[in-house]
Amino acid sequence: MPVGWRTPRISWSGAGVTLIFWVFSVHFVCASCEKSVSALTVVESTEPSNDDDGEAHVDSEEDPEDLKVFQPTDQWQTLRPGYAVPAGSHVRLNLQTGQREVKLGEEGSLRYWSDGQRRGMVNTETPSFTAQELKKALKQFKEEGAESPKKDKEKEEAELRAQFRSMEELRKDMEKLDMLVETDFQIMSKLISKLNSSSSTPEDRVSALLDLEYLVHQVDNGQDLVSMGGLRLVIDALNSTDLRLQESAAFVLGSAVSSNPRVQVEAMEGGALQKLLTLLATERPMGVKKKLLFAVGSLLRHFPYAQSHFLKMGGVQVLGDLFRASGGGAMRVRVVTLLYDMIVEKELISQAGLVPIPDSHQERLRQYAQISLLPLLAEQGWCSLVPEMLASPEHDWREKALRALLAMMPHCRPQYRQNQALALSLSALQQQYQELALSEQGLGEEEGYFGEILSLLNTVLLKVR
């Protein structure tokens, strides 16, 4: 007989006890002293099944003796001799028939548990289960498992909706914000009023200029600056004796005229270029001169009328003095970059003029034709100034110098060939960048940054020799 089961034994006191009626029921418990918790794990079979009811099944290796265990139901049934009953079943003796009867115990002894994706069933009275109990439990787990993803998805959607507000709430908030938000035009009006107020301190004016600089990057705001009279105030601030106001005004002016033709014209008519060159030609802190050069470059780019006046006002000479006084710093790179942009800009416009263009561009071509920048650069010694940048340890500075050398080549080739220091510098750089380019290729970069600089070097050497 299997462990955990035992057949109840009933004793009689004698033959005369037939008039005494007594009934007792016995709950059989497991003979083992250990209290263990049983759990079920359902494994989906990959083999096809002929079972049409879709219920889960328990596969186990049955002991032959398990066949002598009587399977009770919820009704009283006669227990045949030689059969054991499952633990937890109700057993009684029918004194009328003299036979033992058995039925299932209360289902309250079964308790289901779950831990994440794991589920199980515990019999609180005994660690054993009948086949019917196992079949019922597995079917319940299968049904709960099908509902669990749906519940998890609904919970996730509810949590996600809780993180956001409804469209109605957002619409109300936007209506409130519309009552408080000021337009750029309104903000600029207040800043210009502060800039023009006699009661404003220099600190107030500097603060107003910095706020304006943030706004005038937009084309429309830059044009509004003109229509509101703010551009005139900015240009006038360049005459201030306060260096902070000069620097801030140049910053605003450069941002306002950048890629904004209408503001460029207004700035030229307001005398901005003359004032900027005058300030650059006089002693100023390097921080102020950087902002002044930024304003000059923004005013000249893509504006041939301003470039023509720049040459007439001695702008190239001013930049030459600034280049020599910078001591090899970043100011040299800014100066050479501005000159290079002006050279290339004219070349691109001239090449575009080789194809039919609208009549509106004819005047623009005529203005560029009047600009003779390269001869002036050669005349004022730039053919020997630009090569000095090759001694810089910065790769970016060397690249810009090489590009400027190529751009000035038509008018500077004779001087380049006579410059022995330039030839030695180019040869040394060629050897250095050959090694750097090979290192790039070893890393899988066929056309890397150093390879591009090496290509520029080879082109310059080819034209100089």
Tab-separated table of C-alpha atoms in Angstrom:
chain	number	residue	atom	x	y	z
A	1	MET	CA	0.000	0.000	0.000
A	2	PRO	CA	1.436	3.443	-0.945
A	3	VAL	CA	2.922	5.702	1.655
A	4	GLY	CA	0.533	8.362	2.881
A	5	TRP	CA	-2.519	6.072	2.855
A	6	ARG	CA	-3.883	3.691	5.441
A	7	THR	CA	-7.030	1.630	5.743
A	8	PRO	CA	-9.134	2.420	8.788
A	9	ARG	CA	-9.613	-0.380	11.269
A	10	ILE	CA	-12.827	-0.703	13.214
A	11	SER	CA	-13.099	-2.841	16.381
A	12	TRP	CA	-16.295	-4.279	17.922
A	13	SER	CA	-16.997	-4.825	21.575
A	14	GLY	CA	-19.182	-7.961	21.117
A	15	ALA	CA	-22.183	-9.469	19.405
A	16	GLY	CA	-24.701	-7.626	21.512
A	17	VAL	CA	-23.856	-4.240	20.244
A	18	THR	CA	-26.335	-4.383	17.319
A	19	LEU	CA	-28.758	-2.098	19.248
A	20	ILE	CA	-26.158	0.564	19.666
A	21	PHE	CA	-25.965	2.969	16.741
A	22	TRP	CA	-22.937	4.980	16.315
A	23	VAL	CA	-21.336	6.599	13.366
A	24	PHE	CA	-17.940	7.979	13.137
A	25	SER	CA	-15.950	9.564	10.322
A	26	VAL	CA	-12.248	9.501	10.117
A	27	HIS	CA	-9.924	11.918	8.351
A	28	PHE	CA	-6.774	10.201	7.330
A	29	VAL	CA	-3.570	12.196	7.473
A	30	CYS	CA	-0.179	11.599	5.978
A	31	ALA	CA	2.104	9.334	7.960
A	32	SER	CA	5.062	11.558	7.089
A	33	CYS	CA	6.018	14.249	9.586
A	34	GLU	CA	7.376	16.640	6.959
A	35	LYS	CA	5.253	19.593	5.905
A	36	SER	CA	5.973	20.280	2.249
A	37	VAL	CA	4.354	22.567	-0.250
A	38	SER	CA	3.553	21.126	-3.617
A	39	ALA	CA	3.612	23.294	-6.722
A	40	LEU	CA	2.625	22.569	-10.272
A	41	THR	CA	4.434	23.646	-13.432
A	42	VAL	CA	2.555	23.335	-16.707
A	43	VAL	CA	4.722	22.590	-19.739
A	44	GLU	CA	3.148	22.991	-23.152
A	45	SER	CA	3.773	19.958	-25.294
A	46	THR	CA	4.989	20.420	-28.857
A	47	GLU	CA	3.433	17.091	-29.898
A	48	PRO	CA	-0.044	17.119	-31.506
A	49	SER	CA	-2.881	16.057	-29.256
A	50	ASN	CA	-6.125	14.286	-30.033
A	51	ASP	CA	-7.780	15.693	-26.941
A	52	ASP	CA	-10.664	17.866	-28.097
A	53	ASP	CA	-11.574	19.397	-24.752
A	54	GLY	CA	-8.377	21.531	-24.640
A	55	GLU	CA	-7.797	20.610	-20.990
A	56	ALA	CA	-4.379	20.284	-19.406
A	57	HIS	CA	-3.138	16.813	-18.453
A	58	VAL	CA	-0.647	15.570	-15.899
A	59	ASP	CA	1.950	13.123	-17.126
A	60	SER	CA	3.469	10.958	-14.432
A	61	GLU	CA	4.898	7.538	-13.956
A	62	GLU	CA	2.253	5.661	-11.994
A	63	ASP	CA	3.089	3.011	-9.415
A	64	PRO	CA	1.031	-0.154	-9.992
A	65	GLU	CA	-0.127	-0.008	-6.384
A	66	ASP	CA	-1.770	3.389	-7.095
A	67	LEU	CA	-4.497	1.489	-8.979
A	68	LYS	CA	-5.873	0.206	-5.589
A	69	VAL	CA	-6.627	3.763	-4.427
A	70	PHE	CA	-10.357	4.396	-4.508
A	71	GLN	CA	-11.365	7.654	-6.224
A	72	PRO	CA	-14.287	9.115	-4.229
A	73	THR	CA	-16.838	11.640	-5.480
A	74	ASP	CA	-19.011	14.184	-3.731
A	75	GLN	CA	-21.614	11.403	-3.104
A	76	TRP	CA	-21.354	8.547	-0.588
A	77	GLN	CA	-20.102	5.405	-2.299
A	78	THR	CA	-19.442	1.907	-1.024
A	79	LEU	CA	-15.734	1.258	-0.431
A	80	ARG	CA	-14.788	-2.138	-1.735
A	81	PRO	CA	-12.415	-4.290	0.294
A	82	GLY	CA	-8.715	-3.940	-0.490
A	83	TYR	CA	-8.947	-0.289	-1.618
A	84	ALA	CA	-7.423	2.687	0.152
A	85	VAL	CA	-8.979	6.165	0.187
A	86	PRO	CA	-7.200	9.471	-0.446
A	87	ALA	CA	-6.250	11.565	2.542
A	88	GLY	CA	-8.901	14.125	3.449
A	89	SER	CA	-11.817	11.928	2.352
A	90	HIS	CA	-14.820	11.333	4.614
A	91	VAL	CA	-15.390	7.688	5.649
A	92	ARG	CA	-18.366	6.240	7.515
A	93	LEU	CA	-19.723	2.833	8.455
A	94	ASN	CA	-23.239	2.095	7.297
A	95	LEU	CA	-24.496	-0.104	10.153
A	96	GLN	CA	-27.524	-1.067	8.203
A	97	THR	CA	-25.492	-2.659	5.433
A	98	GLY	CA	-22.309	-3.219	7.396
A	99	GLN	CA	-20.251	-1.630	4.598
A	100	ARG	CA	-17.889	1.307	4.615
A	101	GLU	CA	-18.808	4.360	2.563
A	102	VAL	CA	-16.595	7.215	1.384
A	103	LYS	CA	-16.935	10.639	-0.318
A	104	LEU	CA	-14.693	13.636	-1.100
A	105	GLY	CA	-13.694	16.012	1.665
A	106	GLU	CA	-14.298	19.770	1.666
A	107	GLU	CA	-12.552	21.735	-1.121
A	108	GLY	CA	-11.554	24.359	1.386
A	109	SER	CA	-8.384	22.395	1.983
A	110	LEU	CA	-7.069	23.449	-1.460
A	111	ARG	CA	-5.308	26.772	-1.803
A	112	TYR	CA	-3.930	28.275	-5.060
A	113	TRP	CA	-0.854	30.495	-5.183
A	114	SER	CA	1.028	32.481	-7.830
A	115	ASP	CA	4.473	34.127	-8.032
A	116	GLY	CA	4.911	36.134	-11.222
A	117	GLN	CA	4.641	33.655	-14.073
A	118	ARG	CA	4.710	30.668	-11.673
A	119	ARG	CA	1.505	29.233	-10.253
A	120	GLY	CA	0.766	26.318	-7.955
A	121	MET	CA	-1.750	24.581	-5.685
A	122	VAL	CA	-1.289	23.631	-2.047
A	123	ASN	CA	-3.349	21.122	-0.117
A	124	THR	CA	-3.311	22.510	3.404
A	125	GLU	CA	-4.250	19.191	4.965
A	126	THR	CA	-2.077	16.783	3.009
A	127	PRO	CA	0.690	16.989	0.426
A	128	SER	CA	-1.128	14.515	-1.839
A	129	PHE	CA	-3.595	15.240	-4.663
A	130	THR	CA	-6.045	13.144	-6.555
A	131	ALA	CA	-5.945	12.990	-10.338
A	132	GLN	CA	-9.195	14.961	-10.501
A	133	GLU	CA	-7.749	17.689	-8.299
A	134	LEU	CA	-4.661	17.948	-10.486
A	135	LYS	CA	-6.709	18.053	-13.654
A	136	LYS	CA	-8.972	20.766	-12.266
A	137	ALA	CA	-6.011	22.817	-11.024
A	138	LEU	CA	-4.186	22.664	-14.354
A	139	LYS	CA	-7.306	23.721	-16.213
A	140	GLN	CA	-7.698	26.694	-13.875
A	141	PHE	CA	-4.040	27.698	-14.353
A	142	LYS	CA	-4.459	27.552	-18.125
A	143	GLU	CA	-7.493	29.845	-18.023
A	144	GLU	CA	-5.756	32.289	-15.673
A	145	GLY	CA	-2.646	32.276	-17.870
A	146	ALA	CA	-4.703	33.323	-20.893
A	147	GLU	CA	-6.262	36.185	-18.960
A	148	SER	CA	-3.011	37.391	-17.357
A	149	PRO	CA	-1.454	39.085	-20.496
A	150	LYS	CA	-4.719	40.887	-21.116
A	151	LYS	CA	-4.849	42.181	-17.545
A	152	ASP	CA	-1.172	43.214	-17.686
A	153	LYS	CA	-1.768	45.115	-20.922
A	154	GLU	CA	-4.801	46.902	-19.489
A	155	LYS	CA	-2.816	47.830	-16.396
A	156	GLU	CA	0.065	49.156	-18.506
A	157	GLU	CA	-2.309	51.244	-20.639
A	158	ALA	CA	-3.961	52.661	-17.521
A	159	GLU	CA	-0.576	53.648	-16.067
A	160	LEU	CA	0.423	55.239	-19.377
A	161	ARG	CA	-2.793	57.267	-19.561
A	162	ALA	CA	-2.221	58.450	-16.000
A	163	GLN	CA	1.095	60.025	-17.051
A	164	PHE	CA	-0.552	62.350	-19.578
A	165	ARG	CA	-3.269	64.878	-19.407
A	166	SER	CA	-6.340	64.901	-21.562
A	167	MET	CA	-6.690	67.165	-24.578
A	168	GLU	CA	-9.247	69.233	-22.734
A	169	GLU	CA	-6.809	69.920	-19.897
A	170	LEU	CA	-4.057	70.812	-22.349
A	171	ARG	CA	-6.392	73.145	-24.236
A	172	LYS	CA	-7.269	74.999	-21.032
A	173	ASP	CA	-3.595	75.342	-20.087
A	174	MET	CA	-2.756	76.709	-23.521
A	175	GLU	CA	-5.524	79.275	-23.224
A	176	LYS	CA	-4.030	80.433	-19.926
A	177	LEU	CA	-0.544	80.620	-21.458
A	178	ASP	CA	-1.778	82.714	-24.355
A	179	MET	CA	-2.772	85.357	-21.844
A	180	LEU	CA	0.756	85.471	-20.426
A	181	VAL	CA	3.097	84.848	-23.379
A	182	GLU	CA	4.600	87.918	-25.036
A	183	THR	CA	5.544	87.989	-28.685
A	184	ASP	CA	9.116	88.635	-29.800
A	185	PHE	CA	8.004	92.020	-31.080
A	186	GLN	CA	6.687	93.006	-27.641
A	187	ILE	CA	9.855	91.812	-25.924
A	188	MET	CA	12.057	93.690	-28.373
A	189	SER	CA	10.005	96.859	-27.840
A	190	LYS	CA	10.679	96.702	-24.113
A	191	LEU	CA	14.396	95.996	-24.632
A	192	ILE	CA	14.760	98.905	-27.052
A	193	SER	CA	12.955	101.195	-24.614
A	194	LYS	CA	15.383	100.140	-21.884
A	195	LEU	CA	18.317	100.724	-24.226
A	196	ASN	CA	17.049	104.198	-25.114
A	197	SER	CA	16.047	105.235	-21.598
A	198	SER	CA	18.169	107.898	-19.949
A	199	SER	CA	17.520	106.306	-16.562
A	200	SER	CA	19.047	102.963	-17.602
A	201	THR	CA	22.448	102.149	-16.169
A	202	PRO	CA	25.274	100.741	-18.329
A	203	GLU	CA	24.515	97.338	-16.814
A	204	ASP	CA	20.876	97.652	-17.898
A	205	ARG	CA	21.922	98.524	-21.445
A	206	VAL	CA	24.384	95.626	-21.632
A	207	SER	CA	21.672	93.261	-20.402
A	208	ALA	CA	19.192	94.625	-22.976
A	209	LEU	CA	21.740	94.194	-25.792
A	210	LEU	CA	22.466	90.594	-24.849
A	211	ASP	CA	18.745	89.793	-24.840
A	212	LEU	CA	18.373	91.470	-28.230
A	213	GLU	CA	21.237	89.420	-29.655
A	214	TYR	CA	19.340	86.234	-28.826
A	215	LEU	CA	16.278	87.455	-30.755
A	216	VAL	CA	17.749	89.122	-33.840
A	217	HIS	CA	19.174	85.873	-35.215
A	218	GLN	CA	15.756	85.368	-36.796
A	219	VAL	CA	15.348	87.246	-40.060
A	220	ASP	CA	11.965	88.743	-39.138
A	221	ASN	CA	13.202	89.928	-35.761
A	222	GLY	CA	16.257	91.512	-37.386
A	223	GLN	CA	14.028	93.449	-39.740
A	224	ASP	CA	11.761	94.464	-36.854
A	225	LEU	CA	14.849	95.808	-35.129
A	226	VAL	CA	15.248	98.183	-38.074
A	227	SER	CA	11.586	99.226	-38.208
A	228	MET	CA	11.489	99.949	-34.466
A	229	GLY	CA	14.611	102.126	-34.591
A	230	GLY	CA	16.652	99.643	-32.588
A	231	LEU	CA	19.399	99.284	-35.193
A	232	ARG	CA	20.236	102.973	-34.935
A	233	LEU	CA	20.575	102.655	-31.154
A	234	VAL	CA	22.862	99.637	-31.568
A	235	ILE	CA	25.147	101.480	-34.013
A	236	ASP	CA	25.243	104.508	-31.716
A	237	ALA	CA	26.265	102.220	-28.826
A	238	LEU	CA	29.505	101.519	-30.735
A	239	ASN	CA	30.560	105.093	-29.903
A	240	SER	CA	30.209	104.485	-26.180
A	241	THR	CA	33.264	104.840	-24.005
A	242	ASP	CA	32.176	101.751	-22.080
A	243	LEU	CA	33.994	98.763	-23.583
A	244	ARG	CA	31.218	96.430	-22.451
A	245	LEU	CA	28.678	98.376	-24.473
A	246	GLN	CA	30.972	98.392	-27.511
A	247	GLU	CA	31.424	94.626	-27.338
A	248	SER	CA	27.703	93.901	-26.799
A	249	ALA	CA	26.634	96.330	-29.552
A	250	ALA	CA	29.037	94.712	-32.048
A	251	PHE	CA	27.670	91.295	-31.075
A	252	VAL	CA	24.066	92.386	-31.703
A	253	LEU	CA	24.989	94.105	-34.981
A	254	GLY	CA	26.817	91.032	-36.313
A	255	SER	CA	23.888	88.745	-35.458
A	256	ALA	CA	21.301	91.102	-36.975
A	257	VAL	CA	23.052	91.574	-40.352
A	258	SER	CA	24.078	87.925	-40.779
A	259	SER	CA	22.359	86.552	-43.930
A	260	ASN	CA	19.834	89.387	-43.758
A	261	PRO	CA	20.264	91.663	-46.835
A	262	ARG	CA	17.741	94.281	-45.731
A	263	VAL	CA	19.491	94.806	-42.403
A	264	GLN	CA	22.875	94.818	-44.151
A	265	VAL	CA	21.758	97.710	-46.346
A	266	GLU	CA	20.403	99.634	-43.360
A	267	ALA	CA	23.622	99.061	-41.431
A	268	MET	CA	25.755	100.329	-44.328
A	269	GLU	CA	23.595	103.416	-44.708
A	270	GLY	CA	23.877	103.974	-40.968
A	271	GLY	CA	27.689	104.095	-41.137
A	272	ALA	CA	28.245	100.847	-39.263
A	273	LEU	CA	31.196	99.656	-41.372
A	274	GLN	CA	33.204	102.843	-40.883
A	275	LYS	CA	32.713	102.738	-37.110
A	276	LEU	CA	33.657	99.067	-36.899
A	277	LEU	CA	36.913	99.573	-38.850
A	278	THR	CA	37.806	102.594	-36.718
A	279	LEU	CA	37.385	100.589	-33.532
A	280	LEU	CA	39.418	97.683	-34.962
A	281	ALA	CA	42.255	100.045	-35.895
A	282	THR	CA	42.561	101.398	-32.344
A	283	GLU	CA	43.768	99.772	-29.176
A	284	ARG	CA	41.078	97.499	-27.737
A	285	PRO	CA	40.984	94.346	-25.599
A	286	MET	CA	41.092	91.139	-27.644
A	287	GLY	CA	37.578	90.174	-26.530
A	288	VAL	CA	36.145	93.404	-27.940
A	289	LYS	CA	38.089	93.032	-31.200
A	290	LYS	CA	36.735	89.513	-31.724
A	291	LYS	CA	33.168	90.826	-31.594
A	292	LEU	CA	34.061	93.748	-33.853
A	293	LEU	CA	35.626	91.399	-36.430
A	294	PHE	CA	32.545	89.164	-36.196
A	295	ALA	CA	30.332	92.141	-37.059
A	296	VAL	CA	32.594	93.148	-39.981
A	297	GLY	CA	32.570	89.625	-41.420
A	298	SER	CA	28.768	89.311	-41.118
A	299	LEU	CA	28.333	92.673	-42.858
A	300	LEU	CA	30.698	91.838	-45.761
A	301	ARG	CA	29.633	88.290	-46.593
A	302	HIS	CA	27.406	88.057	-49.679
A	303	PHE	CA	27.255	91.852	-49.871
A	304	PRO	CA	29.542	93.120	-52.700
A	305	TYR	CA	28.552	96.729	-52.111
A	306	ALA	CA	29.918	96.537	-48.552
A	307	GLN	CA	33.046	94.672	-49.750
A	308	SER	CA	33.799	97.415	-52.278
A	309	HIS	CA	33.561	100.082	-49.565
A	310	PHE	CA	35.642	97.902	-47.252
A	311	LEU	CA	38.540	98.001	-49.719
A	312	LYS	CA	38.165	101.749	-50.251
A	313	MET	CA	38.170	102.411	-46.505
A	314	GLY	CA	41.483	100.572	-46.023
A	315	GLY	CA	39.931	97.446	-44.538
A	316	VAL	CA	42.679	95.142	-45.827
A	317	GLN	CA	45.307	97.301	-44.125
A	318	VAL	CA	43.319	97.192	-40.864
A	319	LEU	CA	43.155	93.413	-41.035
A	320	GLY	CA	46.888	93.244	-41.783
A	321	ASP	CA	47.709	95.269	-38.670
A	322	LEU	CA	45.352	93.071	-36.653
A	323	PHE	CA	47.044	89.919	-38.012
A	324	ARG	CA	50.520	91.137	-37.057
A	325	ALA	CA	49.444	92.303	-33.604
A	326	SER	CA	47.633	89.106	-32.661
A	327	GLY	CA	50.850	87.279	-31.819
A	328	GLY	CA	49.903	84.080	-33.648
A	329	GLY	CA	46.675	83.553	-31.750
A	330	ALA	CA	43.168	82.604	-32.888
A	331	MET	CA	42.624	86.140	-34.230
A	332	ARG	CA	44.901	85.284	-37.165
A	333	VAL	CA	42.658	82.387	-38.133
A	334	ARG	CA	39.584	84.642	-38.043
A	335	VAL	CA	41.247	87.249	-40.247
A	336	VAL	CA	42.516	84.750	-42.837
A	337	THR	CA	39.151	82.969	-42.879
A	338	LEU	CA	37.351	86.233	-43.656
A	339	LEU	CA	39.712	87.038	-46.531
A	340	TYR	CA	39.451	83.478	-47.890
A	341	ASP	CA	35.624	83.636	-47.809
A	342	MET	CA	35.646	86.869	-49.778
A	343	ILE	CA	38.004	85.411	-52.437
A	344	VAL	CA	36.021	82.198	-52.877
A	345	GLU	CA	32.696	84.047	-52.867
A	346	LYS	CA	33.726	86.160	-55.843
A	347	GLU	CA	35.058	83.119	-57.724
A	348	LEU	CA	31.812	81.205	-57.228
A	349	ILE	CA	29.741	84.163	-58.416
A	350	SER	CA	31.971	84.569	-61.476
A	351	GLN	CA	31.615	80.881	-62.349
A	352	ALA	CA	27.843	81.160	-61.987
A	353	GLY	CA	27.933	84.051	-64.438
A	354	LEU	CA	29.115	81.717	-67.195
A	355	VAL	CA	25.550	80.375	-67.515
A	356	PRO	CA	22.421	82.418	-68.295
A	357	ILE	CA	21.123	84.186	-65.179
A	358	PRO	CA	18.153	86.485	-64.504
A	359	ASP	CA	18.536	90.189	-65.144
A	360	SER	CA	18.251	90.877	-61.433
A	361	HIS	CA	21.685	89.287	-60.914
A	362	GLN	CA	23.448	91.400	-63.519
A	363	GLU	CA	23.942	94.270	-61.085
A	364	ARG	CA	25.325	91.873	-58.503
A	365	LEU	CA	27.872	90.531	-60.976
A	366	ARG	CA	28.876	94.063	-61.889
A	367	GLN	CA	29.495	94.886	-58.231
A	368	TYR	CA	31.677	91.803	-57.716
A	369	ALA	CA	33.645	92.672	-60.866
A	370	GLN	CA	34.667	95.965	-59.256
A	371	ILE	CA	36.243	94.196	-56.272
A	372	SER	CA	39.993	93.640	-56.772
A	373	LEU	CA	40.895	91.879	-53.569
A	374	LEU	CA	43.679	89.523	-54.712
A	375	PRO	CA	45.944	92.204	-56.216
A	376	LEU	CA	45.540	94.274	-53.083
A	377	LEU	CA	46.434	91.311	-50.864
A	378	ALA	CA	49.613	90.650	-52.863
A	379	GLU	CA	50.494	94.328	-52.750
A	380	GLN	CA	50.113	94.569	-48.964
A	381	GLY	CA	52.272	91.544	-48.153
A	382	TRP	CA	49.699	88.856	-47.506
A	383	CYS	CA	51.653	86.418	-49.682
A	384	SER	CA	54.217	86.211	-46.879
A	385	LEU	CA	51.801	86.674	-43.966
A	386	VAL	CA	49.553	83.675	-44.600
A	387	PRO	CA	52.414	81.088	-44.736
A	388	GLU	CA	53.300	82.038	-41.143
A	389	MET	CA	50.186	80.143	-40.002
A	390	LEU	CA	51.732	76.836	-41.136
A	391	ALA	CA	53.976	76.942	-38.071
A	392	SER	CA	50.938	76.548	-35.822
A	393	PRO	CA	50.526	73.175	-34.061
A	394	GLU	CA	46.776	73.229	-34.752
A	395	HIS	CA	45.715	71.083	-37.700
A	396	ASP	CA	42.662	73.248	-38.323
A	397	TRP	CA	44.763	76.403	-38.587
A	398	ARG	CA	47.143	74.699	-41.022
A	399	GLU	CA	44.223	73.568	-43.164
A	400	LYS	CA	42.810	77.108	-43.369
A	401	ALA	CA	46.259	78.466	-44.232
A	402	LEU	CA	46.692	75.920	-47.043
A	403	ARG	CA	43.295	76.783	-48.495
A	404	ALA	CA	44.140	80.486	-48.365
A	405	LEU	CA	47.488	79.799	-50.085
A	406	LEU	CA	45.689	78.025	-52.915
A	407	ALA	CA	43.132	80.813	-53.226
A	408	MET	CA	45.917	83.435	-53.455
A	409	MET	CA	48.080	81.331	-55.789
A	410	PRO	CA	47.313	83.289	-59.026
A	411	HIS	CA	48.908	86.462	-57.616
A	412	CYS	CA	51.340	84.995	-55.075
A	413	ARG	CA	53.036	82.119	-56.976
A	414	PRO	CA	56.248	84.090	-57.736
A	415	GLN	CA	56.687	85.025	-54.089
A	416	TYR	CA	55.892	81.481	-52.949
A	417	ARG	CA	58.660	80.075	-55.165
A	418	GLN	CA	61.200	82.523	-53.756
A	419	ASN	CA	60.208	81.748	-50.158
A	420	GLN	CA	62.694	79.066	-49.012
A	421	ALA	CA	61.121	78.878	-45.546
A	422	LEU	CA	57.763	78.061	-47.140
A	423	ALA	CA	59.299	75.236	-49.218
A	424	LEU	CA	60.938	73.682	-46.154
A	425	SER	CA	57.748	74.017	-44.109
A	426	LEU	CA	55.622	72.393	-46.824
A	427	SER	CA	58.064	69.468	-47.202
A	428	ALA	CA	58.151	68.832	-43.466
A	429	LEU	CA	54.362	68.965	-43.244
A	430	GLN	CA	54.043	66.619	-46.210
A	431	GLN	CA	56.123	63.959	-44.465
A	432	GLN	CA	54.187	64.417	-41.214
A	433	TYR	CA	50.756	64.127	-42.826
A	434	GLN	CA	51.820	61.124	-44.903
A	435	GLU	CA	52.412	59.263	-41.656
A	436	LEU	CA	49.153	60.512	-40.168
A	437	ALA	CA	47.233	59.523	-43.303
A	438	LEU	CA	48.744	56.017	-43.183
A	439	SER	CA	47.642	55.730	-39.552
A	440	GLU	CA	44.111	56.659	-40.605
A	441	GLN	CA	44.134	54.041	-43.336
A	442	GLY	CA	45.284	51.466	-40.807
A	443	LEU	CA	42.152	52.273	-38.816
A	444	GLY	CA	39.968	51.743	-41.876
A	445	GLU	CA	39.539	55.407	-42.869
A	446	GLU	CA	40.478	55.603	-46.524
A	447	GLU	CA	39.636	59.321	-46.900
A	448	GLY	CA	40.145	60.756	-43.439
A	449	TYR	CA	40.836	64.266	-42.172
A	450	PHE	CA	44.627	63.959	-42.382
A	451	GLY	CA	44.365	62.512	-45.859
A	452	GLU	CA	42.449	65.619	-46.923
A	453	ILE	CA	45.135	67.914	-45.531
A	454	LEU	CA	47.801	65.815	-47.278
A	455	SER	CA	45.939	66.284	-50.553
A	456	LEU	CA	45.956	70.081	-50.029
A	457	LEU	CA	49.675	69.976	-49.296
A	458	ASN	CA	50.422	68.010	-52.442
A	459	THR	CA	48.394	70.476	-54.538
A	460	VAL	CA	50.230	73.474	-53.067
A	461	LEU	CA	53.639	71.843	-53.608
A	462	LEU	CA	52.739	70.961	-57.166
A	463	LYS	CA	51.808	74.547	-57.960
A	464	VAL	CA	54.752	76.117	-56.148
A	465	ARG	CA	57.489	73.932	-57.720
